[in-house]
Coordinates of C-alpha atoms and ligand atoms in Angstrom, one line a residue:
M30 CA -45.0 13.0 20.1
S31 CA -43.6 13.2 23.6
L32 CA -40.4 11.2 22.9
A33 CA -37.5 12.4 20.8
I34 CA -34.2 10.9 19.9
V35 CA -31.2 13.0 18.8
Y36 CA -27.7 11.8 17.9
T37 CA -24.5 13.5 19.0
R38 CA -20.8 12.6 19.6
A39 CA -18.7 12.4 22.7
N40 CA -14.9 12.9 22.7
Q41 CA -12.7 10.1 23.9
G42 CA -9.0 10.4 22.9
V43 CA -9.2 11.2 19.2
D44 CA -12.3 9.1 18.8
A45 CA -15.9 10.4 18.8
P46 CA -18.2 7.7 20.1
L47 CA -21.9 8.1 19.3
V48 CA -24.1 9.4 22.1
T49 CA -27.9 9.2 21.9
V50 CA -30.0 11.9 23.6
E51 CA -33.5 10.6 24.5
T52 CA -36.0 13.1 25.7
H53 CA -39.3 12.2 27.2
L54 CA -42.1 14.6 28.3
S55 CA -44.7 13.4 30.8
N56 CA -47.4 15.0 32.9
G57 CA -46.5 16.0 36.4
L58 CA -44.8 18.9 38.1
P59 CA -42.5 20.8 35.7
A60 CA -39.0 19.6 36.2
L61 CA -36.0 18.6 34.1
N62 CA -34.0 15.5 35.0
M63 CA -30.9 14.3 33.2
V64 CA -29.4 10.9 33.3
G65 CA -26.0 9.9 32.1
L66 CA -24.2 13.2 32.8
P67 CA -22.1 14.1 35.9
E68 CA -24.1 16.2 38.4
T69 CA -22.2 19.5 37.8
A70 CA -22.4 19.2 34.1
V71 CA -26.2 18.6 34.3
K72 CA -26.7 21.7 36.4
E73 CA -24.9 23.9 34.0
S74 CA -26.3 22.5 30.9
R75 CA -29.9 22.7 32.3
E76 CA -29.5 26.5 32.8
R77 CA -28.0 27.1 29.4
V78 CA -30.5 25.1 27.5
R79 CA -33.6 26.6 29.3
S80 CA -32.3 30.1 28.8
A81 CA -31.3 29.6 25.2
I82 CA -34.7 28.1 24.3
L83 CA -36.5 31.1 25.8
N84 CA -34.2 33.6 24.2
A85 CA -34.7 32.0 20.8
G86 CA -38.3 32.9 21.1
L87 CA -39.4 29.3 21.6
E88 CA -41.3 27.6 24.3
F89 CA -39.7 25.7 27.2
P90 CA -42.3 23.0 28.0
A91 CA -43.9 23.3 31.5
R92 CA -43.9 19.6 31.9
R93 CA -41.8 16.8 33.5
I94 CA -38.8 16.4 31.2
T95 CA -36.5 13.4 31.4
I96 CA -33.4 13.3 29.3
N97 CA -31.1 10.3 29.0
L98 CA -27.6 10.4 27.5
A99 CA -26.6 6.9 26.5
P100 CA -24.4 5.0 26.8
A101 CA -23.8 5.9 30.4
D102 CA -20.2 4.7 30.6
I103 CA -18.7 7.3 28.2
P104 CA -17.1 10.2 30.2
K105 CA -19.0 13.3 29.3
S106 CA -18.0 16.8 30.1
G107 CA -18.5 20.3 28.8
G108 CA -21.3 21.8 26.9
R109 CA -20.9 19.9 23.6
Y110 CA -24.4 18.3 24.0
D111 CA -26.3 21.5 24.7
L112 CA -27.6 22.0 21.2
A113 CA -28.6 18.4 20.8
I114 CA -30.4 18.5 24.2
A115 CA -32.2 21.7 23.2
L116 CA -33.3 20.4 19.8
S117 CA -34.5 17.1 21.4
I118 CA -36.7 19.1 23.9
L119 CA -38.2 21.1 21.0
A120 CA -38.8 17.9 19.1
A121 CA -40.4 16.1 22.1
S122 CA -42.7 19.0 22.7
G123 CA -43.8 19.0 19.0
Q124 CA -42.2 22.4 18.1
L125 CA -40.2 20.8 15.3
P126 CA -40.7 17.5 13.4
A127 CA -38.8 14.7 15.2
K128 CA -38.3 12.6 12.0
K129 CA -36.1 15.3 10.5
L130 CA -33.6 14.7 13.3
A131 CA -33.1 11.0 12.4
D132 CA -30.3 11.3 9.9
I133 CA -28.3 14.1 11.4
E134 CA -25.9 14.4 14.3
I135 CA -25.7 17.6 16.4
L136 CA -22.8 19.2 18.2
G137 CA -22.6 22.6 19.9
E138 CA -22.5 24.5 23.2
L139 CA -25.2 27.1 23.9
A140 CA -24.7 30.6 25.3
L141 CA -27.6 31.9 27.5
A142 CA -28.7 34.2 24.7
G143 CA -29.0 31.3 22.3
D144 CA -25.8 31.7 20.4
V145 CA -24.0 28.5 19.4
R146 CA -20.4 28.3 20.7
G147 CA -17.6 26.3 19.2
V148 CA -16.5 23.0 20.8
Q149 CA -13.3 20.9 20.8
G150 CA -12.8 17.7 18.8
V151 CA -15.0 18.5 15.8
V152 CA -12.7 16.7 13.2
P153 CA -13.1 13.2 14.8
A154 CA -16.9 13.8 15.0
V155 CA -17.2 14.8 11.4
I156 CA -15.2 11.7 10.3
A157 CA -17.4 9.4 12.5
A158 CA -20.6 10.9 11.3
R159 CA -19.6 10.6 7.7
D160 CA -18.7 6.9 8.3
A161 CA -22.0 6.3 9.9
G162 CA -23.8 7.8 6.8
R163 CA -25.2 10.8 8.7
R164 CA -24.9 14.6 8.2
L165 CA -23.6 16.7 11.0
M166 CA -24.6 20.1 12.4
V167 CA -21.6 22.0 14.0
P168 CA -21.0 25.4 15.4
S169 CA -20.1 27.9 12.7
A170 CA -17.0 28.7 14.8
N171 CA -15.8 25.1 13.9
A172 CA -16.5 25.4 10.2
D173 CA -12.8 25.6 9.3
E174 CA -12.1 22.2 10.9
A175 CA -15.3 20.5 9.7
T176 CA -14.7 21.3 6.1
L177 CA -11.3 19.6 6.1
V178 CA -13.0 16.1 5.9
R179 CA -13.6 14.8 2.4
N180 CA -17.1 13.5 1.5
A181 CA -18.7 14.6 4.7
S182 CA -21.9 16.7 4.7
S183 CA -22.0 19.3 7.5
F184 CA -23.9 22.4 8.3
G185 CA -22.5 25.4 10.3
V186 CA -25.0 27.0 12.7
D187 CA -24.5 30.2 14.8
T188 CA -27.7 30.3 16.8
L189 CA -30.3 28.0 18.3
R190 CA -33.0 29.9 16.4
N191 CA -31.2 29.2 13.0
A192 CA -30.8 25.5 14.0
F193 CA -34.6 25.4 14.7
L194 CA -35.4 27.0 11.4
H195 CA -33.2 24.5 9.6
F196 CA -35.6 21.7 10.7
S197 CA -38.8 23.7 10.3
G198 CA -38.7 25.0 6.7
K199 CA -35.7 27.2 6.3
P200 CA -32.9 24.7 5.6
L201 CA -29.2 25.8 5.7
S202 CA -27.0 24.6 2.8
P203 CA -24.2 22.2 3.5
M204 CA -20.8 23.8 3.8
P205 CA -18.5 23.4 0.8
E206 CA -15.4 21.3 1.2
R207 CA -12.3 23.3 1.7
T208 CA -9.8 23.7 -1.1
L209 CA -6.6 23.2 0.7
P210 CA -3.5 25.2 -0.1
V211 CA -0.4 23.6 -1.6
Q212 CA 2.1 23.0 1.3
T213 CA 4.3 25.9 1.9
M214 CA 7.5 26.0 3.9
S215 CA 7.5 29.2 6.0
G216 CA 9.4 29.7 9.2
I217 CA 11.7 26.7 8.5
T218 CA 15.5 27.0 8.3
E219 CA 16.9 26.4 4.8
I220 CA 19.6 23.8 5.5
S221 CA 22.1 25.3 3.0
S222 CA 22.1 28.4 5.1
V223 CA 23.8 26.4 7.9
R224 CA 27.6 26.6 7.3
G225 CA 29.7 23.4 7.2
Q226 CA 28.5 20.6 9.6
V227 CA 28.6 18.0 6.8
L228 CA 28.3 15.0 9.1
A229 CA 25.4 16.6 11.0
K230 CA 23.6 17.3 7.8
R231 CA 24.1 13.7 6.6
A232 CA 22.8 12.5 10.0
L233 CA 19.7 14.7 9.5
L234 CA 19.1 13.3 6.1
I235 CA 19.4 9.7 7.4
A236 CA 17.1 10.4 10.3
A237 CA 14.5 12.0 8.1
A238 CA 14.7 9.2 5.5
G239 CA 13.9 6.4 8.0
G240 CA 12.1 8.4 10.7
H241 CA 14.9 7.6 13.2
N242 CA 15.3 9.4 16.5
M243 CA 18.4 11.6 16.7
L244 CA 20.6 13.3 19.3
M245 CA 23.0 16.1 18.6
V246 CA 25.7 16.8 21.2
G247 CA 27.9 19.8 21.0
P248 CA 29.0 23.1 22.5
P249 CA 26.6 26.1 22.5
G250 CA 26.5 28.2 19.3
T251 CA 27.4 25.4 16.9
G252 CA 24.0 25.5 15.2
K253 CA 22.2 22.5 16.8
T254 CA 18.9 24.4 17.1
L255 CA 19.2 25.7 13.5
L256 CA 19.8 22.2 12.2
A257 CA 16.8 20.9 14.1
N258 CA 14.7 23.7 12.7
A259 CA 15.8 22.7 9.2
M260 CA 14.4 19.2 9.7
P261 CA 10.7 19.9 8.7
G262 CA 12.0 21.2 5.4
L263 CA 13.4 17.7 4.7
L264 CA 10.1 15.9 5.2
P265 CA 7.6 15.2 2.4
S266 CA 3.9 16.2 2.8
L267 CA 1.8 14.0 4.9
N268 CA -0.6 11.6 3.2
E269 CA -4.4 12.3 3.6
A270 CA -4.8 9.9 6.6
D271 CA -1.9 11.4 8.5
A272 CA -3.0 15.0 7.6
L273 CA -6.4 14.3 8.9
A274 CA -5.0 12.6 12.1
V275 CA -3.0 15.8 12.8
A276 CA -6.1 17.9 12.2
A277 CA -8.1 15.7 14.6
V278 CA -5.4 15.9 17.3
R279 CA -5.4 19.7 17.1
S280 CA -9.2 19.8 17.1
V281 CA -9.3 17.7 20.3
A282 CA -6.5 19.7 21.9
G283 CA -8.2 23.0 21.1
V284 CA -5.2 24.2 19.1
R285 CA -6.4 26.4 16.2
F286 CA -5.9 24.7 12.8
E287 CA -4.4 27.0 10.2
A288 CA -5.2 26.0 6.6
A289 CA -1.5 26.6 5.7
D290 CA -0.5 23.8 8.0
W291 CA -2.6 21.2 6.1
A292 CA -0.4 18.1 5.3
C293 CA 2.7 19.7 7.0
A294 CA 4.5 17.4 9.4
P295 CA 4.1 19.0 12.9
F296 CA 7.2 20.3 14.6
R297 CA 6.8 20.7 18.3
A298 CA 9.6 22.2 20.5
P299 CA 8.4 22.4 24.1
H300 CA 10.5 24.3 26.7
H301 CA 12.7 22.3 29.0
G302 CA 10.6 23.5 32.0
A303 CA 7.5 21.7 30.6
S304 CA 5.7 19.3 33.1
A305 CA 5.1 15.6 32.4
V306 CA 1.4 16.5 31.8
A307 CA 2.4 19.1 29.2
I308 CA 4.6 16.6 27.5
V309 CA 2.6 13.3 27.5
G310 CA -0.9 14.6 28.3
G311 CA -3.2 14.3 31.2
G312 CA -4.7 16.8 33.7
R313 CA -8.1 16.9 35.4
H314 CA -9.9 17.1 32.1
I315 CA -7.6 14.9 30.1
T316 CA -5.9 16.7 27.2
P317 CA -3.3 15.5 24.8
G318 CA 0.3 16.6 25.4
E319 CA 3.2 17.5 23.1
V320 CA 3.9 13.9 22.1
T321 CA 0.5 13.7 20.6
L322 CA 0.6 17.2 19.0
A323 CA 3.9 15.9 17.4
H324 CA 2.1 12.8 16.0
A325 CA 3.2 12.1 12.4
G326 CA 5.9 14.8 12.9
I327 CA 8.8 15.9 15.0
L328 CA 9.2 16.4 18.7
F329 CA 12.3 18.6 19.3
L330 CA 13.8 18.7 22.8
D331 CA 16.5 21.3 23.0
E332 CA 18.7 21.3 26.1
L333 CA 17.7 17.7 26.7
T334 CA 19.6 17.5 30.0
E335 CA 17.6 20.4 31.4
F336 CA 14.3 18.5 31.2
K337 CA 13.3 16.9 34.5
R338 CA 14.3 13.3 34.6
H339 CA 10.8 11.9 35.2
V340 CA 9.6 13.9 32.2
L341 CA 12.2 12.3 30.0
E342 CA 11.3 8.8 31.4
S343 CA 7.7 9.4 30.5
L344 CA 8.7 9.5 26.8
R345 CA 9.6 5.8 26.9
E346 CA 6.1 4.5 26.4
P347 CA 5.2 6.6 23.4
L348 CA 8.6 6.1 21.8
E349 CA 8.1 2.4 22.0
A350 CA 4.4 2.1 21.3
G351 CA 3.6 5.1 19.1
M352 CA 0.7 6.0 21.4
I353 CA 0.1 7.1 25.0
T354 CA -2.5 5.8 27.4
I355 CA -3.7 7.9 30.3
S356 CA -5.6 6.0 33.0
R357 CA -8.1 7.3 35.5
A358 CA -10.0 5.4 38.2
E359 CA -13.1 5.1 36.0
Y360 CA -11.7 5.2 32.5
R361 CA -8.7 5.4 30.2
V362 CA -7.9 7.4 27.1
S363 CA -5.4 6.6 24.4
Y364 CA -3.9 9.2 22.1
P365 CA -1.7 8.6 19.0
A366 CA 1.9 9.6 19.6
R367 CA 3.9 8.3 16.6
F368 CA 6.6 11.0 16.5
Q369 CA 10.2 11.3 15.6
L370 CA 12.4 12.5 18.5
I371 CA 15.2 15.1 17.7
A372 CA 17.2 16.1 20.8
A373 CA 20.1 18.4 21.4
M374 CA 22.4 18.9 24.4
N375 CA 25.7 20.4 25.5
P376 CA 28.4 17.8 26.3
C377 CA 28.8 19.1 29.9
P378 CA 27.4 21.8 32.3
C379 CA 29.6 24.6 30.9
G380 CA 29.2 23.3 27.4
Y381 CA 32.9 23.1 26.4
A382 CA 33.9 19.5 27.2
G383 CA 36.0 18.2 24.3
D384 CA 37.0 21.6 23.1
E385 CA 40.8 21.6 22.3
R386 CA 41.2 25.1 23.6
G387 CA 40.6 23.7 27.1
F388 CA 37.8 26.1 28.1
C389 CA 36.0 23.4 30.1
R390 CA 36.5 23.5 33.8
C391 CA 33.9 20.9 34.8
T392 CA 35.1 18.1 37.0
P393 CA 34.6 14.5 35.7
D394 CA 32.2 14.0 38.6
R395 CA 30.1 17.0 37.6
I396 CA 30.0 15.8 34.0
A397 CA 28.9 12.3 35.1
R398 CA 26.1 13.7 37.2
Y399 CA 25.0 15.9 34.3
L400 CA 24.9 13.0 31.9
E401 CA 23.1 10.7 34.3
K402 CA 19.9 12.6 33.7
I403 CA 19.6 10.8 30.4
S404 CA 18.9 7.2 31.2
G405 CA 20.2 4.2 29.3
P406 CA 16.7 3.1 28.2
L407 CA 16.1 6.6 26.7
L408 CA 19.4 6.6 24.9
D409 CA 18.7 3.1 23.7
R410 CA 15.8 4.5 21.7
I411 CA 17.9 7.1 19.9
D412 CA 19.4 5.6 16.7
V413 CA 21.5 8.5 15.4
H414 CA 24.0 10.2 17.7
V415 CA 26.1 12.9 16.2
Q416 CA 28.7 15.2 17.7
I417 CA 28.6 18.7 16.5
G418 CA 31.9 20.5 16.6
R419 CA 32.8 24.2 16.4
L420 CA 33.8 25.4 12.9
S421 CA 37.3 26.8 12.6
S422 CA 37.5 30.5 11.9
E423 CA 38.8 29.6 8.4
E424 CA 35.7 27.4 7.7
L425 CA 33.5 30.2 8.8
R426 CA 35.2 32.7 6.5
R427 CA 35.7 30.7 3.3
P428 CA 32.7 29.7 1.2
P429 CA 32.4 25.9 0.6
K430 CA 34.3 24.5 -2.4
T431 CA 31.3 22.6 -3.8
P432 CA 27.8 24.0 -3.5
E433 CA 25.9 22.3 -0.6
P434 CA 22.6 20.6 -1.2
D435 CA 19.6 22.7 -0.3
S436 CA 16.5 21.5 1.6
A437 CA 14.5 20.9 -1.6
Q438 CA 17.2 18.5 -2.9
L439 CA 17.4 16.6 0.3
R440 CA 13.6 16.4 0.6
E441 CA 13.5 14.8 -2.8
Q442 CA 16.0 12.1 -1.6
V443 CA 14.0 11.6 1.6
T444 CA 10.7 11.3 -0.4
Q445 CA 12.1 8.7 -2.7
C446 CA 13.7 6.7 0.1
R447 CA 10.4 6.7 2.1
Q448 CA 8.5 5.6 -1.0
T449 CA 10.9 2.6 -1.3
Q450 CA 10.0 1.7 2.4
F451 CA 6.3 2.1 2.0
V452 CA 6.2 0.0 -1.2
R453 CA 8.3 -2.8 0.5
Q454 CA 6.8 -2.9 4.0
G455 CA 4.0 -0.3 4.3
C456 CA 5.8 1.7 7.0
L457 CA 9.0 3.6 7.8
N458 CA 12.0 1.6 8.7
R459 CA 11.8 2.9 12.3
E460 CA 8.4 1.3 12.7
L461 CA 9.4 -2.2 11.5
D462 CA 8.5 -4.9 14.0
A463 CA 11.3 -7.1 15.3
E464 CA 9.5 -10.2 13.7
R465 CA 9.6 -8.7 10.3
L466 CA 13.4 -7.7 10.3
D467 CA 14.5 -11.0 8.7
E468 CA 12.0 -10.6 5.9
F469 CA 12.8 -7.0 5.0
C470 CA 16.4 -6.6 6.1
P471 CA 18.4 -9.2 4.1
M472 CA 22.1 -8.9 4.8
Q473 CA 25.4 -9.9 3.2
P474 CA 27.2 -12.5 5.4
A475 CA 29.9 -9.9 6.3
A476 CA 27.2 -7.6 7.5
E477 CA 25.7 -10.3 9.7
S478 CA 29.0 -11.1 11.3
L479 CA 29.6 -7.4 11.9
I480 CA 26.2 -7.1 13.7
Q481 CA 27.3 -10.1 15.9
Q482 CA 30.6 -8.5 16.7
S483 CA 29.1 -5.1 17.6
M484 CA 26.5 -6.8 19.8
E485 CA 29.3 -8.4 21.8
K486 CA 31.7 -5.5 21.8
L487 CA 29.2 -2.8 22.6
H488 CA 27.1 -5.0 24.8
L489 CA 24.0 -4.1 22.8
S490 CA 20.6 -5.2 24.1
A491 CA 18.3 -7.0 21.6
R492 CA 16.3 -3.8 21.2
A493 CA 19.5 -1.8 20.4
C494 CA 20.5 -4.4 18.0
H495 CA 17.2 -4.3 16.2
R496 CA 17.4 -0.6 16.0
M497 CA 20.8 -0.8 14.5
I498 CA 19.6 -3.2 11.8
K499 CA 16.7 -0.7 11.0
L500 CA 19.2 2.1 10.7
S501 CA 21.4 0.0 8.4
R502 CA 18.2 -0.7 6.3
T503 CA 17.8 3.1 5.8
L504 CA 21.4 3.5 4.9
A505 CA 21.1 0.8 2.3
D506 CA 17.8 2.3 1.0
L507 CA 19.5 5.7 0.6
D508 CA 22.2 3.9 -1.5
G509 CA 19.4 2.2 -3.5
E510 CA 20.6 -1.3 -2.3
Q511 CA 18.3 -4.1 -1.5
I512 CA 20.8 -6.1 0.5
I513 CA 22.5 -4.5 3.5
S514 CA 26.3 -4.5 3.3
A515 CA 28.9 -4.5 6.0
S516 CA 29.6 -0.8 5.1
H517 CA 26.0 0.1 6.0
V518 CA 26.2 -1.8 9.3
A519 CA 29.5 -0.1 10.1
Q520 CA 28.0 3.4 9.4
A521 CA 25.0 2.5 11.5
A522 CA 27.2 1.3 14.4
A523 CA 29.2 4.6 14.2
F524 CA 26.0 6.6 14.4
R525 CA 24.7 4.5 17.2
H526 CA 28.0 4.8 19.1
F527 CA 26.8 6.4 22.3
A528 CA 28.2 9.9 22.0
V529 CA 27.0 10.7 25.5
R530 CA 28.6 7.7 27.2
S531 CA 31.8 8.2 25.3
L532 CA 32.2 11.6 27.1
T533 CA 32.5 9.9 30.5
A534 CA 34.7 7.1 29.3
Ligands
ZN617 ZN1 32.4 21.8 31.0

């Protein structure tokens, strides 16, 4: 046999399209030609594959070798095809039986000595191979990720020699599925440890229940960051599909997946100095950004006004579409980015605007310039605005009269409220399409007229109005009501009242 076919997987966004490696040996001057890979990648791969085959004690055929990686239009980079290429050369030269390669897919980079190195994006490849009814051979270094996927059959391999032996009489055994730990809550603020701030805690509960975006405005030292850090403790475990999506994103981004993180909603808190590429993704070799790493979880932007304006503007697309598309001249990549935005900021440059003690010395002009960084369209996409005040010294000293609910109690409420939403409409209230609002958000007549009034009085855009209806829906759900009442709309309007704009008014 002088022709061999081996299957492998590319990496495109969080997908893993099939790539076929066809290797043909013919007589002629010894040479190795590769088609379907960029020139530099070919050169590097050729050296690694040749050296690894020789170091594995196998024969590198002294013939004319032509390798085709198809389809040609999938962007291919990195060494993830090395192992597939090496095995296809061994099969084409008759050193191992080609038919044994028919029902398996191969992934792995080779070191010159023949060791198999880990690659990125293993989770999407395992899912795709399983769905195609094939097994998958992956680097041992990626075993942790590969065994997360249910009902898949994968082998972990550490050297080219052992991969060769697997197909020629010394088969490896499939890796057992991982038993995943029960979700734990480490490193998360317990909400009852935050003193006072009753309104802010209620806002957190509402935001968590419906997945609404939230902005906290208040002077430094009032616990905004602590409150945001308590948010993950209010969220239920992810379902299997979302948990796997989160694992796939980390696998593609090259972020190590810790077993303890399984099914935990991600919580990402990038620094305000972060670039647009770091936030939304991109770069020369396109990688996902924070909005994608926060998929199915929370993106927390502390000191919101310190982020560069164009970075904040780049959030508009993912906030609206739940995904981000990065385009290059020759191709485009889409990543999931369905996250909940939690933001915090000071009310003015010095932080004390609104404080009765009159500490603030900022001029109205300076405050206006400071607030201008947050554009109207971005504010429009934030449903819950809450002002966080300083606690009086008495409030700080005296323990609360009634015990405050802890994170576990609030999580129970959030879980029930989310179940109501999923049973009714199959998604969170935040994600309801405008066309489905009439169907899923029935209102009492008084509620409808209040919506009309707020639209006129607050000059709300259609989008802002839809978002207010969705927030009212969550408030009604928390009360266990099917029909939205005027009181729910009034509360939603109060939360939507633009805290930031009111500072300049
Ligand atoms: Zn000030």
